[in-house]
Coordinates of C-alpha atoms and ligand atoms in Angstrom, one line a residue:
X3 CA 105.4 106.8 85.9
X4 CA 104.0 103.8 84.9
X5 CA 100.6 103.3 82.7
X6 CA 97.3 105.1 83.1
X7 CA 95.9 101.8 83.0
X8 CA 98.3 100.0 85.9
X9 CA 97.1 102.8 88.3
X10 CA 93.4 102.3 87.7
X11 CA 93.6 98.6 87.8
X12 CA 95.4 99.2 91.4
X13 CA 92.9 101.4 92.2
X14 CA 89.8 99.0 91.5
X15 CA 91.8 95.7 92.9
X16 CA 91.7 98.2 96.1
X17 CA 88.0 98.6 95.8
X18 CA 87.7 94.8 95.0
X19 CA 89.3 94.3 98.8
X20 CA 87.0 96.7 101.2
X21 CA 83.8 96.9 101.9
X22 CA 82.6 100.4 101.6
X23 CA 83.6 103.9 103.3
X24 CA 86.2 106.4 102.0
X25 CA 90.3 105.5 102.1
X26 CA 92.0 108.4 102.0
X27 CA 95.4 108.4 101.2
X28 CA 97.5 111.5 101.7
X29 CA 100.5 112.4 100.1
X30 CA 103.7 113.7 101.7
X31 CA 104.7 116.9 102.0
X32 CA 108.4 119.0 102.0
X33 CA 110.5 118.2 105.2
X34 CA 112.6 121.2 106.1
X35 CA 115.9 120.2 107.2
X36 CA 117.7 123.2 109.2
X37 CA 115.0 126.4 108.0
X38 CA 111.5 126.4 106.3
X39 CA 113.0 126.9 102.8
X40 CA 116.1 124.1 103.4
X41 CA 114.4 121.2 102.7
X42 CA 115.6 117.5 102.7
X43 CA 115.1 115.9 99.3
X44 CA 111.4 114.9 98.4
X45 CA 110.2 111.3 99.0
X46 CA 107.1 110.9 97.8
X47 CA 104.7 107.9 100.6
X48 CA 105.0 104.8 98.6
X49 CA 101.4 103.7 99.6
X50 CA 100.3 107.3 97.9
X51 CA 102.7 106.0 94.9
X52 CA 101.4 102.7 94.5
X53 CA 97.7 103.9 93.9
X54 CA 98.5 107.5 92.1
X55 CA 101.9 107.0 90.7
X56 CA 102.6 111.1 90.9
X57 CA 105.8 112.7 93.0
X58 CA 104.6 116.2 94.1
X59 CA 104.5 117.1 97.2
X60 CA 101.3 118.5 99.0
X61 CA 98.7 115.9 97.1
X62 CA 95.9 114.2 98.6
X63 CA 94.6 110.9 97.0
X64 CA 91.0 109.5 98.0
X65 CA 89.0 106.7 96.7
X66 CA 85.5 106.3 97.1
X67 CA 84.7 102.4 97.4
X68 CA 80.7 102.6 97.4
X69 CA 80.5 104.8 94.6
X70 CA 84.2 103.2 92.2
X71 CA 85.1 107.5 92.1
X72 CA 88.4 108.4 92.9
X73 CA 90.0 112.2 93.3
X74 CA 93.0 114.0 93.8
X75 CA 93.1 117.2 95.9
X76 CA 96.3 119.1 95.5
X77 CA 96.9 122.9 94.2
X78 CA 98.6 124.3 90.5
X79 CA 101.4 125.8 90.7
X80 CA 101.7 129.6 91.2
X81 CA 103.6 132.3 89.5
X82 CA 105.6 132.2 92.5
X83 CA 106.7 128.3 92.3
X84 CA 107.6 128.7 88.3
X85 CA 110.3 131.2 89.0
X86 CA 111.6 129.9 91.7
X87 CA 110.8 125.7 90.0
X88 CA 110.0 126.3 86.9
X89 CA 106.5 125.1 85.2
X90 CA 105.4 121.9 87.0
X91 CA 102.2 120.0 85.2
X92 CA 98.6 120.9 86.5
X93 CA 96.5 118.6 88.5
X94 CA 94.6 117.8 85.5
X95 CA 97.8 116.7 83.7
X96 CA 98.8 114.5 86.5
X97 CA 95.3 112.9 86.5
X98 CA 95.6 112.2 82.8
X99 CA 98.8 110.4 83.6
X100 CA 97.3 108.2 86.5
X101 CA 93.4 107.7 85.3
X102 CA 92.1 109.7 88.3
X103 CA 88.7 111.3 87.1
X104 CA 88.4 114.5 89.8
X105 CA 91.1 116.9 90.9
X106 CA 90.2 119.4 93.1
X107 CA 92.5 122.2 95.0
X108 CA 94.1 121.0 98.8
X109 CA 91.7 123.6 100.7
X110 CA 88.4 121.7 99.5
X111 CA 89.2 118.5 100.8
X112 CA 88.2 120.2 103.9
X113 CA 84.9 120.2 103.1
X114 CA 84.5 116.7 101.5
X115 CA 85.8 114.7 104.4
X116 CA 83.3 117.0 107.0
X117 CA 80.8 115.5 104.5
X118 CA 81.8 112.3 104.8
X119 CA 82.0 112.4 108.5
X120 CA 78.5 114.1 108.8
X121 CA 76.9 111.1 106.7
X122 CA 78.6 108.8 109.0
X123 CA 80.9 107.0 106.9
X124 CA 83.9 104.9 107.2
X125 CA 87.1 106.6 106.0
X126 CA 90.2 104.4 106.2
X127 CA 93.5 105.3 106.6
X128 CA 97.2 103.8 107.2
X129 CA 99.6 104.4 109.9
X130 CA 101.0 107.9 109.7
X131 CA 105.1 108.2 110.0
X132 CA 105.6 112.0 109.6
X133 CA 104.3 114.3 111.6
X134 CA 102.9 116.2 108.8
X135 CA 100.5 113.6 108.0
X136 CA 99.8 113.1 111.6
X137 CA 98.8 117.0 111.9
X138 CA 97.2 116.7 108.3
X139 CA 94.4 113.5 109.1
X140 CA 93.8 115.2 113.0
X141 CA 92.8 118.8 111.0
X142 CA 90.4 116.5 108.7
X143 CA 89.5 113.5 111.0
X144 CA 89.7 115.9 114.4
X145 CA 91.0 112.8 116.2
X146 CA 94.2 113.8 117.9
X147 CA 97.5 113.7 116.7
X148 CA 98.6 111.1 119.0
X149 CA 95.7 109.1 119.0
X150 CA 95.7 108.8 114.9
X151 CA 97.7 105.6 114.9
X152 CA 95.3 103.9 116.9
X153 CA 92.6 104.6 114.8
X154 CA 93.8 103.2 111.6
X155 CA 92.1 100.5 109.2
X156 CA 93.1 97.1 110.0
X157 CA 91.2 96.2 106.7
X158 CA 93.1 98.8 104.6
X159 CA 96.2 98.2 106.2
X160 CA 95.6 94.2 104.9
X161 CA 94.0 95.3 101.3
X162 CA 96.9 97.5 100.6
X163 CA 100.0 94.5 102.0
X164 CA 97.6 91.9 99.6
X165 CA 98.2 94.1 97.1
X166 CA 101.7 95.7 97.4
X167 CA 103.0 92.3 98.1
X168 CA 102.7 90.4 94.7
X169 CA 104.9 92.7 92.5
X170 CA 103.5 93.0 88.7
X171 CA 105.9 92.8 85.6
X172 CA 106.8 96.4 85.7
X173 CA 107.7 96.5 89.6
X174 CA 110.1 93.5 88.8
X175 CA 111.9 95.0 86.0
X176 CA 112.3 98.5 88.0
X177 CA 114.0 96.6 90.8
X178 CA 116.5 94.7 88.7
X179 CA 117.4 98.1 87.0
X180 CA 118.1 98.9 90.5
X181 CA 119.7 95.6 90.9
X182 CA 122.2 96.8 88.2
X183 CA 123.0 99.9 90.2
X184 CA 124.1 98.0 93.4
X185 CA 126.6 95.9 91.3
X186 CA 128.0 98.6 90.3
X187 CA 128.2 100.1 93.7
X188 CA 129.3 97.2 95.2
X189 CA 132.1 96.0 92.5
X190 CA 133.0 100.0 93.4
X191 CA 133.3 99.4 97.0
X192 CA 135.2 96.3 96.4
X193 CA 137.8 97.7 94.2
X194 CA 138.4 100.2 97.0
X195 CA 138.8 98.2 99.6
X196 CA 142.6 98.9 99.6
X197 CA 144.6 99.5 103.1
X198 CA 144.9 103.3 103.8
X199 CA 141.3 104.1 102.0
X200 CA 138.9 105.5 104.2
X201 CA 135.8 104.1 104.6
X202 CA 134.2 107.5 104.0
X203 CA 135.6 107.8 100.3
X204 CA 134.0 104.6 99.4
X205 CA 130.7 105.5 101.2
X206 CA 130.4 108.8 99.4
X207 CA 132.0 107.1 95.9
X208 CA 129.2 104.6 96.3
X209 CA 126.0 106.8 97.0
X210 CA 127.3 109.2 94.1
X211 CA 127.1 105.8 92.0
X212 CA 123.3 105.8 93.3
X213 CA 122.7 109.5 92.9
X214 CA 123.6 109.2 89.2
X215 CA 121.3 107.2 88.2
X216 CA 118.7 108.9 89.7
X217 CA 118.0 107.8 92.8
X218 CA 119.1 108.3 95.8
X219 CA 120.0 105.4 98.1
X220 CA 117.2 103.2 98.9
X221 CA 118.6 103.5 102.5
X222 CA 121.8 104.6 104.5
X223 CA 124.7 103.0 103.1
X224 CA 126.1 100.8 106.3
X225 CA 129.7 100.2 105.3
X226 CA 132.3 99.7 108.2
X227 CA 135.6 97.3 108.8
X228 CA 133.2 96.9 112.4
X229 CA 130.9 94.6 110.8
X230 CA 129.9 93.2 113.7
X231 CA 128.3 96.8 114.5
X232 CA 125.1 95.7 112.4
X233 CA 123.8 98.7 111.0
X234 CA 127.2 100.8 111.4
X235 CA 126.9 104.4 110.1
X236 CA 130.4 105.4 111.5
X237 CA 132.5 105.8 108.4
X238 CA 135.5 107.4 109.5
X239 CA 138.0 104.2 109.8
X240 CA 141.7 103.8 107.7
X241 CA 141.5 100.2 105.9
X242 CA 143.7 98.2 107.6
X243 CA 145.2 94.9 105.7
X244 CA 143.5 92.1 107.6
X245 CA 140.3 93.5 108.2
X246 CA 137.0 92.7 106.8
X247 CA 134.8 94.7 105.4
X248 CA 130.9 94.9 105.3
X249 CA 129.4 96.9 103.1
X250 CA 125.3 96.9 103.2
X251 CA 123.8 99.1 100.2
X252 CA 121.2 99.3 97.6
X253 CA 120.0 102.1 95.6
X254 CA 116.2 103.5 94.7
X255 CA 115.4 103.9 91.2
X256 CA 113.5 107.0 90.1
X257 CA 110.3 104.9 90.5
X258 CA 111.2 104.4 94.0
X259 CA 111.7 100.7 93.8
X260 CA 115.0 99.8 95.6
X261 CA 117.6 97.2 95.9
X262 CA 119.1 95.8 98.8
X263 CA 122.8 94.1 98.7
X264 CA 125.4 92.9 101.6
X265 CA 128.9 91.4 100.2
X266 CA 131.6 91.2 103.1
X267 CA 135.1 92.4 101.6
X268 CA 138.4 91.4 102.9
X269 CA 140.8 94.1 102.8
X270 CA 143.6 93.5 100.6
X271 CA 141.8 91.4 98.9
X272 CA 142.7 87.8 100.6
X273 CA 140.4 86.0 103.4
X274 CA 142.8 84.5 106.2
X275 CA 141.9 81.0 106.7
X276 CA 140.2 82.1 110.1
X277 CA 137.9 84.6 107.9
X278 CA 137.4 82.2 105.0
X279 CA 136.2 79.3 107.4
X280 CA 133.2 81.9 108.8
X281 CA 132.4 83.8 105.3
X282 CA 132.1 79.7 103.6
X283 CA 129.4 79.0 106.5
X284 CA 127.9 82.7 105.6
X285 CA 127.9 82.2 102.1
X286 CA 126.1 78.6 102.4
X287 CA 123.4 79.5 104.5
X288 CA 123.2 81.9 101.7
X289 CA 123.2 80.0 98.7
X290 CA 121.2 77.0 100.6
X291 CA 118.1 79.3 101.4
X292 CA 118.1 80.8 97.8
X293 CA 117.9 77.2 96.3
X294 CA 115.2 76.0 98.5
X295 CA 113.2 79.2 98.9
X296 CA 110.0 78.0 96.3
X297 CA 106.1 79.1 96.2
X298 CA 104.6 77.5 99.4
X299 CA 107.8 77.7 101.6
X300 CA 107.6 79.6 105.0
X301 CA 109.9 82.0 105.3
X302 CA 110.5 81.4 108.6
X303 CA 111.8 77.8 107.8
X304 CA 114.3 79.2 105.2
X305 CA 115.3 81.4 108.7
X306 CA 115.6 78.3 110.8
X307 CA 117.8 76.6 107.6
X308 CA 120.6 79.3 107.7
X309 CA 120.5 78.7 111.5
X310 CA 121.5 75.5 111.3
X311 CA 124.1 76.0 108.6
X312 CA 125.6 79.1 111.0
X313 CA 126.0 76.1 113.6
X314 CA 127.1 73.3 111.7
X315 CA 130.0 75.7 110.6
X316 CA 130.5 77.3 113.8
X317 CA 130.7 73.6 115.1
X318 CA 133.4 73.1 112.6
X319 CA 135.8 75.4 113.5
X320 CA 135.1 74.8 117.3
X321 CA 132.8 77.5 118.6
X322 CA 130.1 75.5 118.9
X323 CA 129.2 72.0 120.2
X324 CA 126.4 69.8 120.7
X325 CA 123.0 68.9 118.9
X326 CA 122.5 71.0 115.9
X327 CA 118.5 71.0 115.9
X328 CA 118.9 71.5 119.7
X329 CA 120.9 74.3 119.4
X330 CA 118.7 76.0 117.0
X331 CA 115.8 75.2 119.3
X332 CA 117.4 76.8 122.1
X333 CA 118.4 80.0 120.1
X334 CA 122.1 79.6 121.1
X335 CA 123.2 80.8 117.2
X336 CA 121.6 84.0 118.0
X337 CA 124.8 85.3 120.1
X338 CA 125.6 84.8 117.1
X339 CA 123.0 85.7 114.2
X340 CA 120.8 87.8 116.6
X341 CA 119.0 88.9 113.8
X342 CA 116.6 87.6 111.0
X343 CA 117.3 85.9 107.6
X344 CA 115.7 88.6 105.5
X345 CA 112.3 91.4 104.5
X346 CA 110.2 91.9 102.3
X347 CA 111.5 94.4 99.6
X348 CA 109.8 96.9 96.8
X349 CA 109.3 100.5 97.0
X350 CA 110.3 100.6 100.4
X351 CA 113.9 98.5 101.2
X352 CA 112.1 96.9 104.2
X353 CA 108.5 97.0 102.2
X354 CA 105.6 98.5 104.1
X355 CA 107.3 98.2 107.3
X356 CA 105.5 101.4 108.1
X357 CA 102.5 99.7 107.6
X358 CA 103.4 97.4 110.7
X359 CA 105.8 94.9 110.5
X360 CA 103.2 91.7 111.9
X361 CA 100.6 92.5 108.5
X362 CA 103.7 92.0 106.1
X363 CA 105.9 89.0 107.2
X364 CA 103.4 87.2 109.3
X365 CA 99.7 85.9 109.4
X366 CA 97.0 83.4 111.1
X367 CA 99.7 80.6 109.7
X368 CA 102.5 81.9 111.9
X369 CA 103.4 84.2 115.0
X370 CA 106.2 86.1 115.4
X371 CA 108.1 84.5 118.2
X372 CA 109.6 86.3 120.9
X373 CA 112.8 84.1 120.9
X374 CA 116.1 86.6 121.1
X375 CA 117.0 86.3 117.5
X376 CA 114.0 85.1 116.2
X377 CA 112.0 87.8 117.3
X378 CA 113.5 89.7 115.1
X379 CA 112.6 87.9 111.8
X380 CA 110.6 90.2 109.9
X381 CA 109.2 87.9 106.7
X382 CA 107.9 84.6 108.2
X383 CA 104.8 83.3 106.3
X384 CA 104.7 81.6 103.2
X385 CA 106.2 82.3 99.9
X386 CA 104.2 83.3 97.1
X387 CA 105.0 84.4 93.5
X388 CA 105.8 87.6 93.2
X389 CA 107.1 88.3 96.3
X390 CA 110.6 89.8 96.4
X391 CA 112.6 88.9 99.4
X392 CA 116.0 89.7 100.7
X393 CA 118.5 86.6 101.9
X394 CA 121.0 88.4 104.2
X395 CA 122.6 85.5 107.0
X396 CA 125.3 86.5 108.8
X397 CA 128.0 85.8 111.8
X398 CA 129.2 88.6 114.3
X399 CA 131.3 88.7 117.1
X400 CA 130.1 91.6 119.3
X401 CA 132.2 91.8 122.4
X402 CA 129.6 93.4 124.6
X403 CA 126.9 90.2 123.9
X404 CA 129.5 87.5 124.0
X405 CA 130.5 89.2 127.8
X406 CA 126.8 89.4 128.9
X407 CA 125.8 85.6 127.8
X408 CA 129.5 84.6 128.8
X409 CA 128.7 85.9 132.8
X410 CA 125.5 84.2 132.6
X411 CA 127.0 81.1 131.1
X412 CA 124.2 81.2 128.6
X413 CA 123.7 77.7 126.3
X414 CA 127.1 76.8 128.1
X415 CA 125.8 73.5 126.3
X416 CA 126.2 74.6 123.1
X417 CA 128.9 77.5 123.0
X418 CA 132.6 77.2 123.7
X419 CA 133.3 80.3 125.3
X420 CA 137.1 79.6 126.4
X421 CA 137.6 79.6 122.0
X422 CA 135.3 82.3 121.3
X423 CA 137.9 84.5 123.2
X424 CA 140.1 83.8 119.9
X425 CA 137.3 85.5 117.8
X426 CA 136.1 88.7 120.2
X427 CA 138.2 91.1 117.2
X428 CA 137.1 89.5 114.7
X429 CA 134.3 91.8 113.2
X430 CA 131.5 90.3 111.2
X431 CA 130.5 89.3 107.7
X432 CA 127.0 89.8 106.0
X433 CA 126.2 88.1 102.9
X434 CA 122.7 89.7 101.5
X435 CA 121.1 89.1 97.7
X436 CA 117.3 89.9 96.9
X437 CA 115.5 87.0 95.7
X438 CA 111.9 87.2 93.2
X439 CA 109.5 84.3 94.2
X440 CA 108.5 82.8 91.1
X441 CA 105.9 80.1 90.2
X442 CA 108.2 77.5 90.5
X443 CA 111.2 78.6 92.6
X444 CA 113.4 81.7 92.6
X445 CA 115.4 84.2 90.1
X446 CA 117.9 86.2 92.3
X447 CA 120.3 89.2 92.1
X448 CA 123.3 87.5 91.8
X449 CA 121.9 86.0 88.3
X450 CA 121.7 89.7 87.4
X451 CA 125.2 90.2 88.6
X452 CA 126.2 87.2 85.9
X453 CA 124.4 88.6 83.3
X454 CA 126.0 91.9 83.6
X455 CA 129.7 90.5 83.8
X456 CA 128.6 88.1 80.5
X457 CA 127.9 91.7 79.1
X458 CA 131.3 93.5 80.6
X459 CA 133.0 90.0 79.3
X460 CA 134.7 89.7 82.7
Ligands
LIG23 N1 120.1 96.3 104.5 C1 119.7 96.9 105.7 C2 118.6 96.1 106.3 O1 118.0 95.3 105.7 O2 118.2 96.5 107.4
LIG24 MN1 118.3 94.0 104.0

């Protein structure tokens, strides 16, 4: 955990943002995975995290914004749970840890929401993503499981991006430990990427390397010579010399924060000049959006940037033609790049996205568009410091969309279909680093990445 004192500042900088009610914040619970006692590994709500720092299941956080009081209502262990868990610390331990004044056990928090709901007050809450929690705020709100999306706080859901979005000292130096840890998995994956290797013994090699440093993976390692497949969790392929290789990983550190890497490997280890040409164009849209990503930038024209570096380089080699700016316009790199230049990143790998993607990436500045391609941006709005970011371009050649905008001759103007038929095999290549927003521009993982080989003297 982090400081006493960084929990009760969050707290009161939460207070600071709302004007008066209860939020209530609960925390998760076990999942079982194939019988009640079988249970998937805990992850704690990150929201729950942010504001009471403390990873055991079956805790419920509320602040009280009229009154500045916060609580925590969760049970002590039992004889029971130590033989089976061994001693876990009391509630009143954990509150030392985060600042929280009043712990209370789970069943009275029955009573002190009715309260709150019989004097007519506001209690806030987020959007609910398990079931549990679901079942959990309808038993204390009585508003129906189905319905309790609906009825959450638009001004807590805004309070809590504010705050989660500007990541302090100690967030930052979390996620380049976890930084570290991808490195290593990906210099891993590299070294493997040797013809008659399965992609399976790299996958599991790689998320041991995250396991063993504490974390799990920050999300399902995507690693396939079907690159194109852009979130492929089919790992049962045998390397082939020619073939590229994507590997997409990060892992989560034992504070939850998480790193997010792409590096596109060619088997063997040697591009072909066909492969070369499109991972250059992949790696400059790359590099060109991390050196001009500042404070004050939208995000959304660091997006339209590595479009028009995808096109100018598919120009190049011949597969595509015309106006650049027009062809960005049109959305014609999207058979292409049908997907957006990057996300917000922090405890969660695609941060808060639970929260609802609109609240995080975009604001009264800038609408999402609804532009195939575009549309699927998920940071837009302006850059501030403290914002970590990921910068993940790509190119892909998916057979079934080049047939589908081929039979409706779709920005004929733009795409030269007869010599994209010299491409359909070709797979696809992701590029991906995770940037920090600082006051004057950006520090970025692949700076990490130096400093570490400086260290390895490689
Ligand atoms: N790295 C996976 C993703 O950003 O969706
Ligand atoms: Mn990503």
């Amino acid at each position: 955990m982090f400081s006493k004192e960084i929990y009760t500042e969050r707290r009161k900088n939460l207070i600071k943002q709302l004007s008066g009610g209860l939020v209530i914040l609960p925390g998760n619970s076990d999942v079982p995975f194939n019988y009640p006692a079988n249970i998937y590994t805990f992850r704690q709500d990150s929201s729950f995290l942010y504001f009471f720092g403390i990873k055991q299941p079956d805790v419920i956080g509320i602040i009280d914004i009229d009154s500045g009081e916060d609580y925590m209502f969760g049970n002590d262990v039992d004889i029971d749970d130590i033989i089976w868990m061994g001693q876990q610390p009391a509630m009143k331990e954990f509150a030392q840890k985060n600042g929280v004044k009043n712990t209370f056990s789970f069943s009275k928090v029955d009573d002190f929401i009715a309260k709150a709901l019989s004097q007519g007050r506001k209690i806030h809450f987020l959007p609910a993503y398990r079931a549990q929690t679901k079942l959990l705020l309808e038993n204390l709100l009585g508003i129906p499981t189905n319905e309790i999306n609906n009825n959450v706080s638009e001004e807590l859901i805004k309070a809590v991006v504010k705050l989660r979005s500007v990541k302090g000292k100690e967030e930052i130096e979390d996620i380049e430990r976890t930084i570290d840890v991808a490195y290593k998995m990906h210099t891993t994956s590299m070294k493997m990427a040797f013809p008659g290797t399965k992609e399976q013994e790299i996958y599991g090699k790689i998320e041991g390397i995250a396991l063993s440093h504490g974390g799990p993976v920050s999300f399902p390692v995507i690693l396939s010579v079907n690159g194109q497949i852009l979130h492929n969790h089919h790992h049962e392929n045998i390397l082939k010399s020619g073939q590229l290789m994507v590997t997409d990983a990060g892992a989560e550190s034992p504070m939850h924060y998480c790193s997010d890497i792409t590096r596109t490997t060619p088997v063997g280890g040697n591009f072909s000049q066909k492969q070369k040409e499109i991972y250059e164009t992949v790696l400059k849209a790359n590099v060109e959006v991390i050196k001009n990503s500042k404070p004050g930038i939208f995000y959304k024209d660091m997006h339209m940037l590595s479009a028009k570096i995808i096109v100018e380089g598919l120009k190049a080699v011949g597969l595509m033609k015309g106006d650049t700016d027009d062809a960005v316009a049109a959305g014609a790199h999207a058979l292409f790049y049908p997907h957006g230049l990057g996300h917000m990143m922090g405890m969660d790998v695609h941060d808060m996205e639970g929260l609802g993607e609109d609240y995080v990436g975009y604001d009264n500045t800038v609408k999402r568009s609804d532009q195939f391609g575009l549309a699927f941006l998920r940071m837009a709005r302006k850059l501030e410091p403290g914002f970590v970011i990921t910068v993940e371009p790509g190119i892909y050649f998916i057979p079934a969309l080049i047939d589908i905008w081929k039979k409706e001759n779709k920005s004929a103007q733009f795409i030269n279909y007869r010599k994209l038929e010299e491409y359909r095999d070709f797979g696809g290549i992701r590029i991906e680093d995770d940037i920090l927003i600082t006051e004057t521009d950006v520090e970025f993982s692949e700076n990490r990445f130096r400093k570490l080989l400086r260290k390895l003297k490689i």
